[in-house]
Coordinates of C-alpha atoms in Angstrom, one line a residue:
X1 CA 118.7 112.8 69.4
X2 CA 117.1 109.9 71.3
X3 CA 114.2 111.7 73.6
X4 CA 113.9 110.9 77.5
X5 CA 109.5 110.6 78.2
X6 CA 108.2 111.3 81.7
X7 CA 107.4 108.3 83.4
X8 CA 103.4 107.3 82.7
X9 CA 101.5 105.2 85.0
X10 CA 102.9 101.0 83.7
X11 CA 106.2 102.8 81.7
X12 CA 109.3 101.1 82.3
X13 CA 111.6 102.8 84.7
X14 CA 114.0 102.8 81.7
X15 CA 112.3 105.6 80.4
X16 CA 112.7 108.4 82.7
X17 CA 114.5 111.5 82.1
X18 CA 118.1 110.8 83.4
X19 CA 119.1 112.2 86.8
X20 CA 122.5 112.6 89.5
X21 CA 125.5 111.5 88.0
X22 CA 123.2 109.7 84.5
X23 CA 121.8 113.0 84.1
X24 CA 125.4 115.1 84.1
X25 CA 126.7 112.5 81.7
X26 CA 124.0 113.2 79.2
X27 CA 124.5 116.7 79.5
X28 CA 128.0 116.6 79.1
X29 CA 127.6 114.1 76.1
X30 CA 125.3 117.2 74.8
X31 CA 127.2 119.5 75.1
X32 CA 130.3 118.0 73.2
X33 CA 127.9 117.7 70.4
X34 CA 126.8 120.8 70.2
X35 CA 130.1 122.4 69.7
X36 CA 132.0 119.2 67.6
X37 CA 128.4 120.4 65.2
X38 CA 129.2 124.1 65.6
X39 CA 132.9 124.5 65.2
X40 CA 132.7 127.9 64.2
X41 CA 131.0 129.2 66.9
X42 CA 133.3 127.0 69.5
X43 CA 136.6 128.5 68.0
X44 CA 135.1 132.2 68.7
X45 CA 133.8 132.2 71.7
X46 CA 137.1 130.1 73.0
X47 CA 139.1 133.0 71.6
X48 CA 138.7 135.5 74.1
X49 CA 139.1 133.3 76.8
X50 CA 142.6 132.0 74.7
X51 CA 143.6 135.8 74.8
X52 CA 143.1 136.6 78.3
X53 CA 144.7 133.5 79.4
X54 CA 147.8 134.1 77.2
X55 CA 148.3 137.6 78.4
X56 CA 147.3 136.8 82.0
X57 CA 150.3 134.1 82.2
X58 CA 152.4 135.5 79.7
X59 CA 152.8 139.0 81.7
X60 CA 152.9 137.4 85.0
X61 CA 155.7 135.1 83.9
X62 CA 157.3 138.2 81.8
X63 CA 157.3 140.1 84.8
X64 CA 158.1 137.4 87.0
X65 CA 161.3 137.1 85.1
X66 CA 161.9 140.4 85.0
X67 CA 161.3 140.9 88.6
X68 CA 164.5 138.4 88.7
X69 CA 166.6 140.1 86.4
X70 CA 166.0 143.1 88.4
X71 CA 166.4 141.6 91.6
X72 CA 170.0 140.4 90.6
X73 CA 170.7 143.9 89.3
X74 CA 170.1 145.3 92.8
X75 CA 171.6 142.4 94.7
X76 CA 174.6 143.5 92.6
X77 CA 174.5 146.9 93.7
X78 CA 173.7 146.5 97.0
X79 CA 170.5 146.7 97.9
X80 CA 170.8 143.5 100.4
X81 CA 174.0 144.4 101.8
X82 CA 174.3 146.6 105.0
X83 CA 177.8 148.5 104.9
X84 CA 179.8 149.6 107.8
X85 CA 182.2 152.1 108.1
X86 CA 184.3 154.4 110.3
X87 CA 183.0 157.7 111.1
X88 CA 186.2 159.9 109.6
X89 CA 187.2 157.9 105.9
X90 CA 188.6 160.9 104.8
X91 CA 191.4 160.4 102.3
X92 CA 194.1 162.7 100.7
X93 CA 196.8 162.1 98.1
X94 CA 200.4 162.5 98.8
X95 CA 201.3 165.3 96.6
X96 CA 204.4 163.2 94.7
X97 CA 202.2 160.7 93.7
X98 CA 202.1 160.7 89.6
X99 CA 199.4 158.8 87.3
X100 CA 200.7 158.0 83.7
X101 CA 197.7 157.3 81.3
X102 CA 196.9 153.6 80.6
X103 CA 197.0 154.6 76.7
X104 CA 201.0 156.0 77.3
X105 CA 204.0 153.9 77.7
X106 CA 205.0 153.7 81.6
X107 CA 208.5 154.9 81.3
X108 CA 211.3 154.7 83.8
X109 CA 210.3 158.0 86.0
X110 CA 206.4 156.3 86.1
X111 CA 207.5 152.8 87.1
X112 CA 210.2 154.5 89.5
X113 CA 206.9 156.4 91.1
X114 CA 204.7 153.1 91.2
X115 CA 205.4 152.5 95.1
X116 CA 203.3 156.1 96.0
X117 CA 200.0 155.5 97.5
X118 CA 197.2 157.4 98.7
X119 CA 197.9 157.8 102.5
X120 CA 194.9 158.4 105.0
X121 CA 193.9 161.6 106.5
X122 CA 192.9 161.3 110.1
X123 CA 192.7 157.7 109.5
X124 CA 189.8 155.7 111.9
X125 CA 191.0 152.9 112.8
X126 CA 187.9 152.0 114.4
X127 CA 186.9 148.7 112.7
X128 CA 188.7 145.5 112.5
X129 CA 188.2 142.1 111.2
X130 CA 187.1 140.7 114.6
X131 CA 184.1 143.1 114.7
X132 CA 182.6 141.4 111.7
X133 CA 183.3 138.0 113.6
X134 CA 181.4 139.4 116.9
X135 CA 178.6 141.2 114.6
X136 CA 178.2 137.4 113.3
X137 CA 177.8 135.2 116.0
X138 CA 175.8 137.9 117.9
X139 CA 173.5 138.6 115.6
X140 CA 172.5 135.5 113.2
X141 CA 170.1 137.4 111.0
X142 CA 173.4 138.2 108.9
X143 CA 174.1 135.5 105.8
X144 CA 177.4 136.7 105.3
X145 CA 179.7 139.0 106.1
X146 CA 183.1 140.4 104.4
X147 CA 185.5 142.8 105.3
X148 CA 187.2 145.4 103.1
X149 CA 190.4 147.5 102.7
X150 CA 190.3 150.4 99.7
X151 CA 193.4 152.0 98.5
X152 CA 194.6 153.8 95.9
X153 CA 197.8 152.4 94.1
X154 CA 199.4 151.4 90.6
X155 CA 199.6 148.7 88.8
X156 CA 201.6 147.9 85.7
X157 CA 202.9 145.0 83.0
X158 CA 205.8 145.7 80.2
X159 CA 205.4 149.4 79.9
X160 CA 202.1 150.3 80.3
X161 CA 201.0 151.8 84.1
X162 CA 197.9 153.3 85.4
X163 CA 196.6 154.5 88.5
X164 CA 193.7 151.9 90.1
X165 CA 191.7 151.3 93.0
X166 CA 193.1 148.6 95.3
X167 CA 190.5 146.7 97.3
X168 CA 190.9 143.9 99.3
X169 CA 188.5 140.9 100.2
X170 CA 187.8 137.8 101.1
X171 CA 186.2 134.6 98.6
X172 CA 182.3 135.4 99.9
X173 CA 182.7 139.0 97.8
X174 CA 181.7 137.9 94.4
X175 CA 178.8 135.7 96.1
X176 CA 177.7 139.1 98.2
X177 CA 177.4 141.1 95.4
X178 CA 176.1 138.7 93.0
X179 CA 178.6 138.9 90.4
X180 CA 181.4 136.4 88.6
X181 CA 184.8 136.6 86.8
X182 CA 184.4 136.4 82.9
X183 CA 187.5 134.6 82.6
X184 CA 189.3 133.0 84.9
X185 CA 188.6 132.8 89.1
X186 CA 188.1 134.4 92.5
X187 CA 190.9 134.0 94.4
X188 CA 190.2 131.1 96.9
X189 CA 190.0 130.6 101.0
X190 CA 193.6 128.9 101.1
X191 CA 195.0 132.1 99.1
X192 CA 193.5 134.5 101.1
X193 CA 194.4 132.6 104.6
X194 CA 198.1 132.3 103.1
X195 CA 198.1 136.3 101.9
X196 CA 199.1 134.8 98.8
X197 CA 200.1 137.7 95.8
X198 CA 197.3 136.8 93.3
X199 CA 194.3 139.3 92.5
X200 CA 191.6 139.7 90.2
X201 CA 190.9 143.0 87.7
X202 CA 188.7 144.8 86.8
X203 CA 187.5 144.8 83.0
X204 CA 188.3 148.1 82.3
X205 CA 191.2 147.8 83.5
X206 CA 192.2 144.6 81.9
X207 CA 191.8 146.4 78.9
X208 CA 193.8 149.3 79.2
X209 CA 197.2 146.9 80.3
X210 CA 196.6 143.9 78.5
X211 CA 193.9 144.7 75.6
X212 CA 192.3 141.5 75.6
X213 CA 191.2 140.9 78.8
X214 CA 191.9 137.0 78.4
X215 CA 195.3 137.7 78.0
X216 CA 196.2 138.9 81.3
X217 CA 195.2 135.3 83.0
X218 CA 197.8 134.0 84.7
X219 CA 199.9 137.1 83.9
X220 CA 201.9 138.8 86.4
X221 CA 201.5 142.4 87.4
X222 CA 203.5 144.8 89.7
X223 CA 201.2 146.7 92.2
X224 CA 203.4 148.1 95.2
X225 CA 206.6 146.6 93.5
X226 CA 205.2 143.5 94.1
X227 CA 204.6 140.7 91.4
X228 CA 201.2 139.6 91.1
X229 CA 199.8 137.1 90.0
X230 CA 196.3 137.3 87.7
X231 CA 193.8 134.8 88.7
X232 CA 190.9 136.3 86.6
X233 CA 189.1 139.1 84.8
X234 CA 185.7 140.2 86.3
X235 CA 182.9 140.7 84.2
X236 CA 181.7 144.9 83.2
X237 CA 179.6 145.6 86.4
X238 CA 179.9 149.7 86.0
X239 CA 179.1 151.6 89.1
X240 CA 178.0 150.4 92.0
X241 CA 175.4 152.0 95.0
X242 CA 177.6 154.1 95.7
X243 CA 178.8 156.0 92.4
X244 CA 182.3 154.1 92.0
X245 CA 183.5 152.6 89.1
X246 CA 183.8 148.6 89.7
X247 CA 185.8 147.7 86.3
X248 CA 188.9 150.0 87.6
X249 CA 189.4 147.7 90.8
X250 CA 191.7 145.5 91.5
X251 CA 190.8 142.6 93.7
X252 CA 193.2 141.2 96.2
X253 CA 193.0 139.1 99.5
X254 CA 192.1 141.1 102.5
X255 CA 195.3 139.7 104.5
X256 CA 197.6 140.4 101.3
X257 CA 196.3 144.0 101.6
X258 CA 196.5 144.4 105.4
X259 CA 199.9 142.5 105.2
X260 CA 201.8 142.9 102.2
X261 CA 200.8 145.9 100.6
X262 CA 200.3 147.9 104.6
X263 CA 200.9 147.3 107.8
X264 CA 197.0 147.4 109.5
X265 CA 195.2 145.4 111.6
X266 CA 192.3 147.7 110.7
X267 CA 190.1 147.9 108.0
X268 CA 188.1 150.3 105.3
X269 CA 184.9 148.4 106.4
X270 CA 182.1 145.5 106.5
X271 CA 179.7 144.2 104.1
X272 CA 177.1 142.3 105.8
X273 CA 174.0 140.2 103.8
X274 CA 170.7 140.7 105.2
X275 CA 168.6 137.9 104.8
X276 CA 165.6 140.2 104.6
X277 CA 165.2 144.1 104.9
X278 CA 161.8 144.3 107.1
X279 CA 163.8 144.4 110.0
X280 CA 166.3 147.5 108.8
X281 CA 165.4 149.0 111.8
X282 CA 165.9 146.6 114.9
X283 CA 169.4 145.7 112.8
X284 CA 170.9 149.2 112.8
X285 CA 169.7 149.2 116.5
X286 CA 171.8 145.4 117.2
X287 CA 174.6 146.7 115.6
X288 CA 175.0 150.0 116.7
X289 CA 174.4 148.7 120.4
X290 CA 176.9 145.8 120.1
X291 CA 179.8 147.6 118.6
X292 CA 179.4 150.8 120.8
X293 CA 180.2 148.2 123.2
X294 CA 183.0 146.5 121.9
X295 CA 184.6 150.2 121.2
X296 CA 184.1 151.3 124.6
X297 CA 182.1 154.1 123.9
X298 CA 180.5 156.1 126.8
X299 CA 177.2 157.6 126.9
X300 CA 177.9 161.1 125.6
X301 CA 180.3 159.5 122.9
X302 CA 179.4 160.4 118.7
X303 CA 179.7 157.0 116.8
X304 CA 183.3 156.0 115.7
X305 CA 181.2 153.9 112.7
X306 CA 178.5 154.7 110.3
X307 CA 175.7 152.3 108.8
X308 CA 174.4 152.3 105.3
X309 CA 171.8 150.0 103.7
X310 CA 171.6 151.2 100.0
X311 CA 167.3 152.0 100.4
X312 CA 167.5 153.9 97.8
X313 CA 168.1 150.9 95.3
X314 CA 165.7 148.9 97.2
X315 CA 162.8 151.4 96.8
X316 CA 163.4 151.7 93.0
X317 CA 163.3 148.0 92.3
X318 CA 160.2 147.6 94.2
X319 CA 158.4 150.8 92.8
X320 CA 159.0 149.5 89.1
X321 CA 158.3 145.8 90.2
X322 CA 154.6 147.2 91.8
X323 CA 153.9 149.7 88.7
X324 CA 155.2 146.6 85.8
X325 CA 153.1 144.4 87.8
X326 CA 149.5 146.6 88.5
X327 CA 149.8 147.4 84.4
X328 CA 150.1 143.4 83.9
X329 CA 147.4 142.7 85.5
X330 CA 144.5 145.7 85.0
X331 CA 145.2 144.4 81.2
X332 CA 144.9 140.9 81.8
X333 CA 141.8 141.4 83.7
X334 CA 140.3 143.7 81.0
X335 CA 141.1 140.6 78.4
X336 CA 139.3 138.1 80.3
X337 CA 136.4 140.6 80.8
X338 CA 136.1 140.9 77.0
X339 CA 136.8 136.9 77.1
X340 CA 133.7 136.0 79.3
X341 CA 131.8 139.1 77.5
X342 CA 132.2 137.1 74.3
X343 CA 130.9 133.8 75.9
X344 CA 128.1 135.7 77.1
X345 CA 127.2 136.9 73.6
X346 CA 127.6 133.6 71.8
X347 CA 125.8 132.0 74.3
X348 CA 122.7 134.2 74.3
X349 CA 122.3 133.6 70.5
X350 CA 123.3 130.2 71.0
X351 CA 120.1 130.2 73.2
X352 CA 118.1 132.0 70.4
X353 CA 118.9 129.7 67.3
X354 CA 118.2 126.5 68.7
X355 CA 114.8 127.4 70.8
X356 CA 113.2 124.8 68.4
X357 CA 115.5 122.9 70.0
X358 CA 115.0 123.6 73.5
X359 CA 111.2 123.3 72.7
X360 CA 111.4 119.8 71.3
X361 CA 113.4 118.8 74.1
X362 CA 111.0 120.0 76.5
X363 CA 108.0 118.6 74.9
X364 CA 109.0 115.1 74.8
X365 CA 110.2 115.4 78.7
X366 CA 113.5 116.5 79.2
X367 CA 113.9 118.4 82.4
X368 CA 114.6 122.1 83.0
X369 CA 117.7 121.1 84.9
X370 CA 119.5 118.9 82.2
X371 CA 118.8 121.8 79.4
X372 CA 120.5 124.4 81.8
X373 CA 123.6 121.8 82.8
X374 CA 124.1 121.4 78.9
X375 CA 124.5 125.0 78.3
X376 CA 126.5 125.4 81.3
X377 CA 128.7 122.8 80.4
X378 CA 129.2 124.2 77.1
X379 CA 130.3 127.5 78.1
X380 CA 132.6 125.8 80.9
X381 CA 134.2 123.4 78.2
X382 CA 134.5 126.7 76.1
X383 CA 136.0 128.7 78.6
X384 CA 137.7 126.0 80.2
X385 CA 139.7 125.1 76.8
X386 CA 139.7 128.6 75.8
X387 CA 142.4 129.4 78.9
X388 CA 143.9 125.7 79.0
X389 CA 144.9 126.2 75.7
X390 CA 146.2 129.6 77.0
X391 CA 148.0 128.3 79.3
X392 CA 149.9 126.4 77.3
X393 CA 150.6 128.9 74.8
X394 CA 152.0 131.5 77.4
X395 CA 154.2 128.8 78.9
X396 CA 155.7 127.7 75.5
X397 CA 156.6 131.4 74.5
X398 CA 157.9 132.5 78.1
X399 CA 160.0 129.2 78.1
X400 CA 161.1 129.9 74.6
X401 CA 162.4 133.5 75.7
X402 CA 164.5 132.3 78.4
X403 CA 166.0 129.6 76.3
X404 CA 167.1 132.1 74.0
X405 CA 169.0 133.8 76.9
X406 CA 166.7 137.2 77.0
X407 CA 165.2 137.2 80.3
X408 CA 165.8 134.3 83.8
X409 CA 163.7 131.6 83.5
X410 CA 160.5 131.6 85.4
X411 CA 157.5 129.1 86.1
X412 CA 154.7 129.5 87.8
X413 CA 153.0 126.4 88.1
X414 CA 150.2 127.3 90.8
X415 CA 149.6 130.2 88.8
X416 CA 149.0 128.3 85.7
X417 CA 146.3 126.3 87.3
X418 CA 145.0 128.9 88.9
X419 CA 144.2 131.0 85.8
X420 CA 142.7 127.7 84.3
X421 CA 140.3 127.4 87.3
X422 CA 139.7 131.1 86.6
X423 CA 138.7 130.5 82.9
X424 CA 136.4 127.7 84.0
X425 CA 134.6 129.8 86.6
X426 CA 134.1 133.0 83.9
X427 CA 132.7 130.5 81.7
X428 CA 130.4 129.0 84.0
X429 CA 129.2 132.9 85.1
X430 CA 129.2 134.0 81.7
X431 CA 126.9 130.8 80.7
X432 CA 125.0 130.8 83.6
X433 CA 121.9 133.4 82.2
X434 CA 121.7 132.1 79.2
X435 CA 121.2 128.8 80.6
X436 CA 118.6 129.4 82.6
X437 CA 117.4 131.7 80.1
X438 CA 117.4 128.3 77.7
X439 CA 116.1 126.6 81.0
X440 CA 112.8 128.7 81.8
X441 CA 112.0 129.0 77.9
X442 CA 108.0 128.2 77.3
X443 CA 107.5 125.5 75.2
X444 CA 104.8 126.5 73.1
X445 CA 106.5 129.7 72.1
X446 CA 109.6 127.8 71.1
X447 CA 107.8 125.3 69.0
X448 CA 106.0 128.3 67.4
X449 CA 109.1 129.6 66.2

């Protein structure tokens, strides 16, 4: 190592210790020498830093996509959507109606009883399709809004029957609830302006008529002595929010069911997409105000409508989100303690096996400021590679998982650099006593060692 003198009285100016930006260089320059020298060393101390920084990124992004996954579960279910509804949706079977198992054959006498439906008690004809128009326009913090008519019916093909849920909608449902066919389509704006006789099942029930559910596209079914055609076959969902079973629906057009299968101009209710919950409150407040008013309600009046706005699923997601997320992150943190406790400890015997070192260095002239920037910049290239590398690592095997289809892809970018940053800065605090340790170290009782 070529030594740096103090400038004497007639030295050249060439000879003075190097300082500013000539005096980081050479530290720098230093630094990378001492570690290319002491690989060993290098590797450990950049491990802990490498394990905190994998573990730091790697269960943010894990939860991150998880956090999606989760989200989409509870977008299916609900948890975005307010649902209205009238105040009485009471419901009772007409006592001829007769269900014939989807495993037996339908028979004359079960076909002949296909036409019964389920009739409503008290029924409260309180909501119509123009309400959801009005709630709309008057209040734009709604995304989208669908209306919705549930019946009970039958439907059949050759001779198998069964009893089914009958529920009519427009195109936005599958985009509301976050869910798409498996096989085939939704039925499309055209169809549903025309009331056209197509409809989409359920796949549960797809596979008690037809079997395999890719069979019964483009199929016609009888529901209300009506033949229907099969646009497509929805994907298993299971129950939703509110405890019924979505894979024994049948999907149809809101008009077919107002118009073809009933005579209504009212309907079972309104799904309406919140663009954000916060304001749950001043919403049920709008809409509560706004259709008292279109209903004509006096003062004294009880609601003819009720509001829902699935909290419950809301609150779960975000309780498990928050608990996944603290756990993530108290053992990250602990594994970039142990990382820059590791740097610490290198560092300090770094410090003691090379005081001859530091001594020499010292006696010949070389500042106290360039022997602590060369430790410091060895434990920030340390730590700094140590979580780069990291970095990298974490991104590679969160990427890898979401190629293989197991979780939603997620990236953080601005995380990623952040948590390099963060490596850098532990190193530097991790280095910075035993630099100035190295820094303040006497020179006579280095040489004597």
């Amino acid at each position: 190592m070529r030594a740096s003198f103090p400038r004497q009285a007639g030295e050249p100016a060439s000879l003075r210790p190097p300082s500013g930006a000539a005096g980081m260089r050479f530290g720098l320059r230093a630094a990378l020498r001492i570690l290319k020298i002491q690989p060993l060393r290098t590797l450990l101390a950049m491990l802990g830093v490498f394990l905190g920084a994998l573990l730091l990124v790697g269960i943010t992004h894990v939860l991150g996509a998880i956090s999606l996954s989760m989200e989409a579960q509870a977008r299916s279910l609900g948890s975005h959507i307010a649902t209205i509804t009238p105040e009485r949706p009471s419901f009772s079977r007409r006592e001829d109606v007769r269900f014939v198992s989807g495993t037996e054959s339908a028979g004359d006498a079960a076909l002949a009883g296909q036409d019964d439906r389920y009739a409503p008690l008290d029924p409260a004809a309180t909501l119509t399709p123009d309400d959801l128009e009005v709630v709309m326009t008057e209040i734009p913090y709604f995304t989208a809004g669908v209306p919705f008519i549930v019946s009970e019916g039958w439907i059949s093909h050759g001779g198998e029957a069964s009893g089914c849920t009958i529920m009519g909608v427009t195109p936005d449902y599958p985009g509301l609830h976050a869910i798409t066919p498996a096989h085939g389509r939704f039925f499309d704006d055209e169809e549903e302006r025309l009331a056209s006789l197509v409809c989409v099942l359920g796949d549960a029930l797809a596979r008690r008529i037809f079997g395999d559910p890719a069979a019964a596209l483009d199929a016609h079914v009888r529901i209300h002595r009506s033949a229907v055609r099969v646009l497509g076959i929805m994907a298993p969902r299971g129950a939703d929010s509110g405890g019924a079973n979505m894979d024994e629906v049948v999907f149809v057009p809101v008009r077919t069911a107002m118009q073809r299968f009933s005579t209504q101009d009212h309907v079972s209710g309104l799904f309406l997409e919140m663009r954000s919950r916060e304001a749950i409150p001043v919403l049920s407040r709008s809409i509560e105000a706004l259709l008292r008013q279109r209903h004509r309600l006096t003062r004294d009046a009880r609601n003819d409508f009720s509001m829902s706005f699935a909290g419950q699923v809301d609150e779960m997601v975000t309780n498990a989100t928050e608990l996944m997320t603290t756990l993530g992150l108290i053992g990250a943190g602990i594994s970039f303690f142990v990382g820059s406790l590791g740097i610490f400890s290198i560092m300090i015997l770094m410090v003691h096996a090379r005081k001859t070192e530091i001594g020499i260095r010292r006696a010949v002239g070389a500042p106290k400021r360039l022997i602590l920037l060369q430790f410091l910049f060895e434990a920030g290239l340390m730590a700094g590679a140590g979580g780069a590398l990291g970095v990298v690592a974490a991104l590679a095997l969160t990427q890898a998982v979401a190629a293989l289809g197991l979780l939603p892809g997620y990236l953080n970018i601005p995380l990623a650099v952040g948590v390099c940053l963060l490596s850098l800065i532990c190193g530097l605090l991790a280095g910075g006593y035993p630099a100035w340790k190295a820094a303040r170290l006497e020179v006579l009782a280095a040489l004597r060692e």
